[in-house]
């Protein structure tokens, strides 16, 4: 029994020993994995067979998501990669040390684990797309249970094995610990019944007609960013960005796909904090200081600023762990080991430090951008609010172009500064840590390091101050250019008609030359700072190692490598210093500019005392009012103003040009500074400006102007304002989108929309500034106010002041003279048809007397005139990159730039390799070379690398500067040569965005982005070369990791690209809305609509911030994953190096590889990041290239066919079968028109809106090209000669009088063709001579932007002066006298009759008197000649359309403002 018992015990012991053996464990584990692999394969085959039989029922959608699906899939893939790495390392190690049964079993287990977990990942992904599956597959859940059991068993056996044999097999322990943790996680998610109900893009049916609607209802417009309620894990890993990136990978992102910002990041959350803080610190906006503005900005995001400070500190500490431990690592490799498993502990420390470094850096960068976006949004809102309340005097000092720069450049710079906000103090921490490490390794030589570092930093101070100076000058010159560009874009039509566009382009180019002078200095200064940056580590290293040799401090390879790694990190603060100085300088300039802008005077809040509605019978009362546009002027604009207007009264204000009529209305509105007196208003008010202000958008929105629609009232208003007929003509009716400044509407239509807007408000007080210029002669008012020299000279009822005053008699007499030709017609019409009949004609023919400045037929049936801004979609083509790099000098500098970088990299690597090889591992080993040879070779290589980096920097900025200059010139030439249809359909904000933001990117960023990508790629190749010297096998891991990185980049870039494009596209509406608000601020304030416009602006600002915020999140999503992969690669390389037997490789070279490997994760990620940044930034180049490909107008000059110098000498215009359409897909506007205007004849063109009047005139100037037929002037077909030869020989008095910023002389003679004597003669002829002589500078007197310091009538007289100077044989008048009083109108008529007796004059006019004065009248109807004869003959026929039109005008001229009373409804 004892024997049997003994045998039984021995068998059990053998069996127990066998179960504890690694061979059994690994074999059993591998077998189970093999079984699962076979089961999964059979399951896949079975599913394929079933799917083949039921193919029609397949759906690629899912309705539910498994709990923690993404994390589970990531863990499965991670286990596969982990086991592959274990397999690789074991294979390499055992290959050198021999094989055994146990090793083979372990290797097979690792291979089977790798394949099985990869298969599980694929299987889970396929099950996830199946909508019928709501839980993880049964087979997978069962397997996870087995896997956890096996892993726990193996972990226990590892512990038992260690206790028995005292052998610690680290690879088994690590594998089993990882497997156990993963098993626990898998069992938790596999056996939990909870299911996610996450909706994704895959829910949408593939063929769904209502996809757009569903997107709008479920898209980003209503959804909140996942960041606002993300879990800690999601925030740490940026997984909250996953859904948006997934959507962007599958489709082109649109703005509705981008979720809304959380309230704390939106402008609604940030702006009140900034505003309230400024007000509490400064008391009022007029006392805002730069320091106060900085405090307020910090206050808007102080929590995030503190958090980023902490994260930046953690990042800095973690980044110095590597250099600190390199010497210990080299000693370990050389055989000096303090304790067992020291190598694994070192690897773990390196790895953890890298993880902490990665997490801290990524969240530091993201939170910094979050701060910047928030600050920028709040600032833009503050700038907008300030622009809405600026006084007129302040506006004259800061034009719209300059204010736009505050928004587009200065606020943007505050955003950019968020990257640099901690660098000033962080730099001191970095230097201190570096000196501590160097002192530990090199002792007193660290003092030399400190001195060298300080010297390098001091060298940067003058460079920083120069950059600040150049930046300031650059910004000022850019302001001037943008101001001029904005003005020219607004007035492009008149430039084209006058043939001045190339002259004004040359002015833009001159301003750009001034700007590029400062730009050149700025970029070359930047090149020198780059040189200092790249040369600094070398200089500091030479100084340190030289000091060591002098002091006799022994140089060992470990300490050298630690020092080199420290110098490389020390490079960051040295580099950051000039950049920080430059950015601080630029930001200070921007903050100073913004603070000075915020200090500008607002409108006086106490100008008007507003009384409650119904509290007084008096609507308007002014007592002893003295007002002036210029407070410092001794002569007030208005003085001795006393007036009382009761509710229900109708008051007309009369006076000659420049007498102060418009200023009188401005003082009632509170727009004009009050010197003394009182102004009281009782009730609500509505205002119609002299120059129509129409907002971009639909007609209906312009009429409603923020009010809810009352259909019945709305229709009555349209009818009363004669807009029904206009809306019938327009393809989209009141849904027609109006272009910028109402570009696609006629002057009459704009005016009628303005009146409708005022009438719909149902206000108590209506203020009209010459709104009925097409109606005129408001002689039946209850009360008249006659202005002269800023005073009310006469006041009273019409009949009373007609008898008592000469001023009013003069105005009325001029009007009666104008109407004298109508007396007989008027009487005859009344007898024949009666007043009622004529009134009905007036209603029907109201629009026939409309000059129709820009034909409505531009808007065709196939689309609105103004479309969404175009943006490229998909990948940025290689052609964009190629065109960019070959723009300057055909790309000849590019090879030299790359060669300089390659040589620099070789010198850098060579110098470090030399120091590692030429120094001993320890004091006991003799050095291979002497100390003098060591330092001489190192210095030589250092000088070589410095020279290379200097050449590279200079060549790069040269190429970038030249490219920016060429692209600017090409884009602006294409813009100025573009046809007028381009400007009609393109809001100026889009063009200004390219000329401002995109051009700035090309000027200052793109070249450096291209260079950064190329240089980081070369650096990465250099590191790969170094590491391959140590262990090429590491790249068996490195290559698949690179593959994953590239896949991540490809997965990320579609979303990032479209987000970057959306940032560009969403910026233009912010600028556009702001520009419109500035130009229409008086109208907005008069309707008390400031709050609504502020809300709209905030929505647009958030629309811009949304893609910008998600762009930052997407970048960090990518960088985090790239850094993680790089850290894993680095850790595996370290594990491999410590697994190699001592003596296999040189410890110094291995240490050098680790030194470079410390930067591997950063550099590998930087290559991908620089590529992504480049693709995002290159969109600015792409957008500029879009505008270098605009179809051009025909040639300006055709050398082979130039007209004679005095052409046209006679002025005969022969039009034959003329057909015109505005676009190939649009209908004909002129449909075969044929007529002849005799030389020297005066022809008036009339017709209703859309009849083709202005199209005919535009075709005469070739603003629109004929589709068929021709126009011949004095025997020359106008299409056969150049545009400038044609337009410079024709004259025009435009409907909207235009003056440009400059002087009186430059406005009359921009081409500088006439003498001062000729200019004075013309000024006297148009009765402006005395006015100009009063001014101190005479002909050099200042004209403000848009001629704001000249009245509308004076501007019209300047336009008359231009044509008098030109003395052309063909003159076009387009509603030319709409802005002047009747007496001045008569003077203009007489002047034209006197000086253009031999000229052919073609008139489109408001006043019938102008047409009656013509030799011939052409009445157009639907693009054809309806009537064409002398006025006398047409008037003889009472049934003619022209006779009815004249009769209507006669009645209207004598019926005063009764129509206005009817318009205002109860």
Coordinates of N, CA and C in Angstrom, one line a residue, residues 579 607 758 768:
X579 N 10.3 84.3 -30.9 CA 8.9 84.2 -31.3 C 8.0 84.8 -30.3
X607 N -28.3 113.5 -26.8 CA -28.7 114.5 -27.9 C -30.2 114.6 -27.9
X758 N -40.0 101.4 -44.0 CA -40.4 102.4 -43.0 C -41.9 102.4 -42.8
X768 N -38.0 111.4 -43.9 CA -37.7 111.0 -45.3 C -36.6 112.0 -45.8

